[in-house]
mmCIF file of C-alpha atoms in Angstrom:
data_model
loop_
_atom_site.group_PDB
_atom_site.id
_atom_site.type_symbol
_atom_site.label_atom_id
_atom_site.label_comp_id
_atom_site.label_asym_id
_atom_site.label_seq_id
_atom_site.Cartn_x
_atom_site.Cartn_y
_atom_site.Cartn_z
ATOM 1 C CA MET A 1165 -3.680 36.273 5.853
ATOM 2 C CA SER A 1166 -2.997 34.745 9.256
ATOM 3 C CA PRO A 1167 -0.774 31.634 9.495
ATOM 4 C CA LEU A 1168 -3.835 29.457 10.248
ATOM 5 C CA ASP A 1169 -6.275 30.866 7.681
ATOM 6 C CA ALA A 1170 -9.417 28.661 7.598
ATOM 7 C CA ILE A 1171 -9.390 28.573 3.776
ATOM 8 C CA LEU A 1172 -6.215 26.476 3.901
ATOM 9 C CA LEU A 1173 -7.791 23.762 6.082
ATOM 10 C CA GLY A 1174 -9.289 21.843 3.152
ATOM 11 C CA THR A 1175 -5.998 21.758 1.261
ATOM 12 C CA GLY A 1176 -4.164 19.699 3.846
ATOM 13 C CA LEU A 1177 -1.383 22.290 4.032
ATOM 14 C CA LEU A 1178 -2.002 22.855 7.727
ATOM 15 C CA ASP A 1179 -2.310 19.211 8.773
ATOM 16 C CA GLN A 1180 1.197 19.249 10.211
ATOM 17 C CA TYR A 1181 0.051 21.874 12.699
ATOM 18 C CA LEU A 1182 -3.332 20.369 13.540
ATOM 19 C CA PHE A 1183 -2.470 16.676 13.750
ATOM 20 C CA THR A 1184 -1.699 14.874 16.980
ATOM 21 C CA GLY A 1185 -1.091 11.197 17.437
ATOM 22 C CA LEU A 1186 1.216 8.349 18.152
ATOM 23 C CA SER A 1187 2.292 5.508 15.893
ATOM 24 C CA GLY A 1188 4.653 2.613 16.378
ATOM 25 C CA GLY A 1189 5.561 -0.670 14.843
ATOM 26 C CA VAL A 1190 7.619 -3.775 15.266
ATOM 27 C CA ARG A 1191 9.287 -5.941 12.645
ATOM 28 C CA VAL A 1192 11.023 -9.174 13.566
ATOM 29 C CA ASP A 1193 13.201 -11.158 11.138
ATOM 30 C CA LEU A 1194 12.865 -14.800 12.111
ATOM 31 C CA PRO A 1195 14.840 -17.846 10.999
ATOM 32 C CA ARG A 1196 13.947 -19.598 7.742
ATOM 33 C CA ASP A 1197 13.574 -16.293 5.842
ATOM 34 C CA LEU A 1198 10.416 -15.290 7.686
ATOM 35 C CA THR A 1199 9.471 -11.783 8.855
ATOM 36 C CA VAL A 1200 6.472 -10.763 10.946
ATOM 37 C CA TYR A 1201 5.432 -7.167 11.450
ATOM 38 C CA THR A 1202 2.752 -4.992 12.955
ATOM 39 C CA ASN A 1203 2.006 -1.301 13.195
ATOM 40 C CA LEU A 1204 -0.486 0.538 15.383
ATOM 41 C CA GLY A 1205 -1.295 4.216 15.143
ATOM 42 C CA GLN A 1206 -3.772 6.566 16.720
ATOM 43 C CA SER A 1207 -4.291 10.165 15.694
ATOM 44 C CA LYS A 1208 -6.737 13.033 15.820
ATOM 45 C CA ARG A 1209 -7.017 16.224 13.824
ATOM 46 C CA THR A 1210 -8.611 19.404 15.040
ATOM 47 C CA GLY A 1211 -12.300 19.263 14.205
ATOM 48 C CA ASP A 1212 -12.568 15.474 13.950
ATOM 49 C CA ALA A 1213 -15.539 14.013 15.803
ATOM 50 C CA ARG A 1214 -13.339 11.132 16.908
ATOM 51 C CA GLY A 1215 -9.781 9.991 16.531
ATOM 52 C CA SER A 1216 -8.348 7.567 14.028
ATOM 53 C CA LEU A 1217 -7.072 4.113 14.849
ATOM 54 C CA ASN A 1218 -5.037 2.166 12.271
ATOM 55 C CA LYS A 1219 -3.732 -1.395 12.640
ATOM 56 C CA THR A 1220 -1.566 -3.440 10.276
ATOM 57 C CA PHE A 1221 -0.426 -7.030 10.651
ATOM 58 C CA GLY A 1222 1.709 -8.922 8.181
ATOM 59 C CA ILE A 1223 4.018 -11.787 7.441
ATOM 60 C CA THR A 1224 6.699 -11.948 4.747
ATOM 61 C CA PHE A 1225 8.310 -15.062 3.315
ATOM 62 C CA ARG A 1226 11.627 -13.723 1.995
ATOM 63 C CA ASN A 1227 12.871 -16.682 -0.080
ATOM 64 C CA ILE A 1228 10.236 -19.324 -0.761
ATOM 65 C CA ALA A 1229 11.739 -22.769 -1.432
ATOM 66 C CA ARG A 1230 15.117 -21.069 -2.085
ATOM 67 C CA PHE A 1231 13.893 -19.835 -5.501
ATOM 68 C CA GLY A 1232 14.226 -16.140 -4.607
ATOM 69 C CA VAL A 1233 10.458 -15.665 -4.549
ATOM 70 C CA ARG A 1234 9.145 -13.225 -1.952
ATOM 71 C CA ALA A 1235 5.561 -13.321 -0.637
ATOM 72 C CA ASP A 1236 3.853 -10.852 1.666
ATOM 73 C CA LEU A 1237 0.472 -11.257 3.384
ATOM 74 C CA ARG A 1238 -1.007 -8.160 5.020
ATOM 75 C CA TYR A 1239 -4.176 -7.152 6.854
ATOM 76 C CA THR A 1240 -4.948 -3.520 7.671
ATOM 77 C CA GLN A 1241 -7.890 -2.096 9.579
ATOM 78 C CA PHE A 1242 -8.670 1.594 9.954
ATOM 79 C CA ASN A 1243 -11.255 3.647 11.782
ATOM 80 C CA SER A 1244 -11.321 7.424 11.459
ATOM 81 C CA GLY A 1245 -13.546 10.469 11.410
ATOM 82 C CA PHE A 1246 -14.189 10.104 7.648
ATOM 83 C CA GLY A 1247 -14.819 6.363 7.495
ATOM 84 C CA GLN A 1248 -13.796 2.902 8.509
ATOM 85 C CA GLY A 1249 -12.803 -0.293 6.824
ATOM 86 C CA TRP A 1250 -10.157 -2.873 6.125
ATOM 87 C CA TYR A 1251 -8.070 -4.321 3.361
ATOM 88 C CA GLN A 1252 -6.173 -7.550 2.961
ATOM 89 C CA MET A 1253 -3.524 -8.155 0.385
ATOM 90 C CA ALA A 1254 -1.186 -10.863 -0.840
ATOM 91 C CA SER A 1255 1.783 -10.154 -3.068
ATOM 92 C CA VAL A 1256 4.375 -12.354 -4.724
ATOM 93 C CA SER A 1257 7.513 -10.971 -6.337
ATOM 94 C CA LYS A 1258 10.608 -12.340 -8.018
ATOM 95 C CA GLN A 1259 13.815 -10.524 -8.899
ATOM 96 C CA PHE A 1260 15.687 -11.933 -11.902
ATOM 97 C CA HIS A 1261 19.326 -10.929 -11.431
ATOM 98 C CA ASP A 1262 19.641 -7.131 -11.426
ATOM 99 C CA ARG A 1263 17.623 -6.538 -14.596
ATOM 100 C CA LEU A 1264 14.053 -7.728 -14.175
ATOM 101 C CA ARG A 1265 11.467 -7.768 -11.368
ATOM 102 C CA LEU A 1266 7.951 -9.204 -11.472
ATOM 103 C CA ASP A 1267 5.338 -8.349 -8.838
ATOM 104 C CA VAL A 1268 1.772 -9.674 -8.575
ATOM 105 C CA GLN A 1269 -0.722 -8.430 -5.963
ATOM 106 C CA THR A 1270 -4.254 -9.414 -5.177
ATOM 107 C CA GLY A 1271 -6.513 -8.216 -2.448
ATOM 108 C CA ALA A 1272 -9.888 -7.195 -1.128
ATOM 109 C CA GLN A 1273 -11.140 -4.114 0.681
ATOM 110 C CA SER A 1274 -14.182 -2.711 2.410
ATOM 111 C CA PHE A 1275 -14.802 0.964 3.114
ATOM 112 C CA ARG A 1276 -17.775 2.533 4.894
ATOM 113 C CA SER A 1277 -18.356 6.248 5.264
ATOM 114 C CA PRO A 1278 -21.253 8.637 5.858
ATOM 115 C CA THR A 1279 -20.541 10.059 2.395
ATOM 116 C CA THR A 1280 -20.690 6.793 0.414
ATOM 117 C CA ASN A 1281 -22.292 3.372 0.392
ATOM 118 C CA ASP A 1282 -20.495 0.351 1.759
ATOM 119 C CA ASN A 1283 -17.845 -0.107 -0.896
ATOM 120 C CA ARG A 1284 -16.346 -3.546 -1.187
ATOM 121 C CA GLY A 1285 -13.902 -4.391 -3.889
ATOM 122 C CA MET A 1286 -11.291 -6.843 -5.073
ATOM 123 C CA TRP A 1287 -8.238 -6.232 -7.226
ATOM 124 C CA THR A 1288 -5.385 -7.966 -8.958
ATOM 125 C CA SER A 1289 -2.388 -6.046 -10.175
ATOM 126 C CA THR A 1290 0.816 -7.059 -11.899
ATOM 127 C CA THR A 1291 3.944 -5.006 -12.581
ATOM 128 C CA LEU A 1292 7.061 -5.856 -14.562
ATOM 129 C CA ASP A 1293 10.145 -3.639 -14.073
ATOM 130 C CA TRP A 1294 12.996 -3.889 -16.566
ATOM 131 C CA PHE A 1295 16.191 -2.082 -15.552
ATOM 132 C CA LEU A 1296 17.953 -0.869 -18.712
ATOM 133 C CA GLY A 1297 21.502 -0.065 -17.731
ATOM 134 C CA SER A 1298 22.290 1.942 -14.642
ATOM 135 C CA HIS A 1299 19.874 4.840 -15.228
ATOM 136 C CA TYR A 1300 16.808 3.766 -17.200
ATOM 137 C CA VAL A 1301 13.878 1.640 -16.133
ATOM 138 C CA MET A 1302 10.857 0.548 -18.124
ATOM 139 C CA ASN A 1303 7.822 -0.762 -16.330
ATOM 140 C CA THR A 1304 4.539 -2.123 -17.502
ATOM 141 C CA GLY A 1305 1.572 -3.653 -15.816
ATOM 142 C CA ALA A 1306 -2.143 -4.062 -15.474
ATOM 143 C CA THR A 1307 -4.735 -3.703 -12.725
ATOM 144 C CA LEU A 1308 -8.204 -5.220 -12.646
ATOM 145 C CA TYR A 1309 -10.558 -3.836 -9.987
ATOM 146 C CA ARG A 1310 -14.074 -5.081 -9.288
ATOM 147 C CA GLY A 1311 -16.221 -3.413 -6.655
ATOM 148 C CA GLU A 1312 -19.733 -2.377 -5.734
ATOM 149 C CA VAL A 1313 -19.178 1.202 -6.856
ATOM 150 C CA GLN A 1314 -16.330 0.978 -9.385
ATOM 151 C CA ASN A 1315 -15.166 -1.569 -11.951
ATOM 152 C CA TYR A 1316 -12.150 -0.839 -14.117
ATOM 153 C CA ASP A 1317 -9.165 -2.251 -15.960
ATOM 154 C CA GLN A 1318 -5.977 -0.225 -16.188
ATOM 155 C CA VAL A 1319 -2.885 -0.883 -18.290
ATOM 156 C CA PHE A 1320 0.299 1.170 -18.120
ATOM 157 C CA LEU A 1321 3.722 1.459 -19.703
ATOM 158 C CA SER A 1322 6.347 3.950 -18.583
ATOM 159 C CA LEU A 1323 9.982 4.752 -19.121
ATOM 160 C CA GLY A 1324 11.896 6.383 -16.294
ATOM 161 C CA TYR A 1325 15.315 7.800 -15.573
ATOM 162 C CA ARG A 1326 17.066 7.078 -12.255
ATOM 163 C CA TYR A 1327 19.750 9.469 -11.052
#
């Protein structure tokens, strides 16, 4: 088998050899616990009809009303050979000492592709992380997704070990 065997193209294993592009971003921490950020990237893979352009813009409030609550608002737009679309998301999180963290996200998305109908959707997700000592973490959460193509509710509970 040659190093660039065509069978491997669909696996993504050769993307590192066939991908060209440029990406850059800026993040600025402003006074009053405010951060603004943006990222812009353009890329093209061998065989793509056109290149990909991805844009992200966001603002983070690091300590709302001095209560230790963090909020992030983000908008991302993408345009590539396989489809185009956008998503917008808002998240709020709170860390309670070193033991507990609560995160709530909500957002909306739109995706259009030659292989699927216009897929719009909205989601809300919540996660609770409980740090048990220095090595164990338990997390639980739920996601509700409502879209044109898919509708689902997901609940999870996991126990993990941190090295």
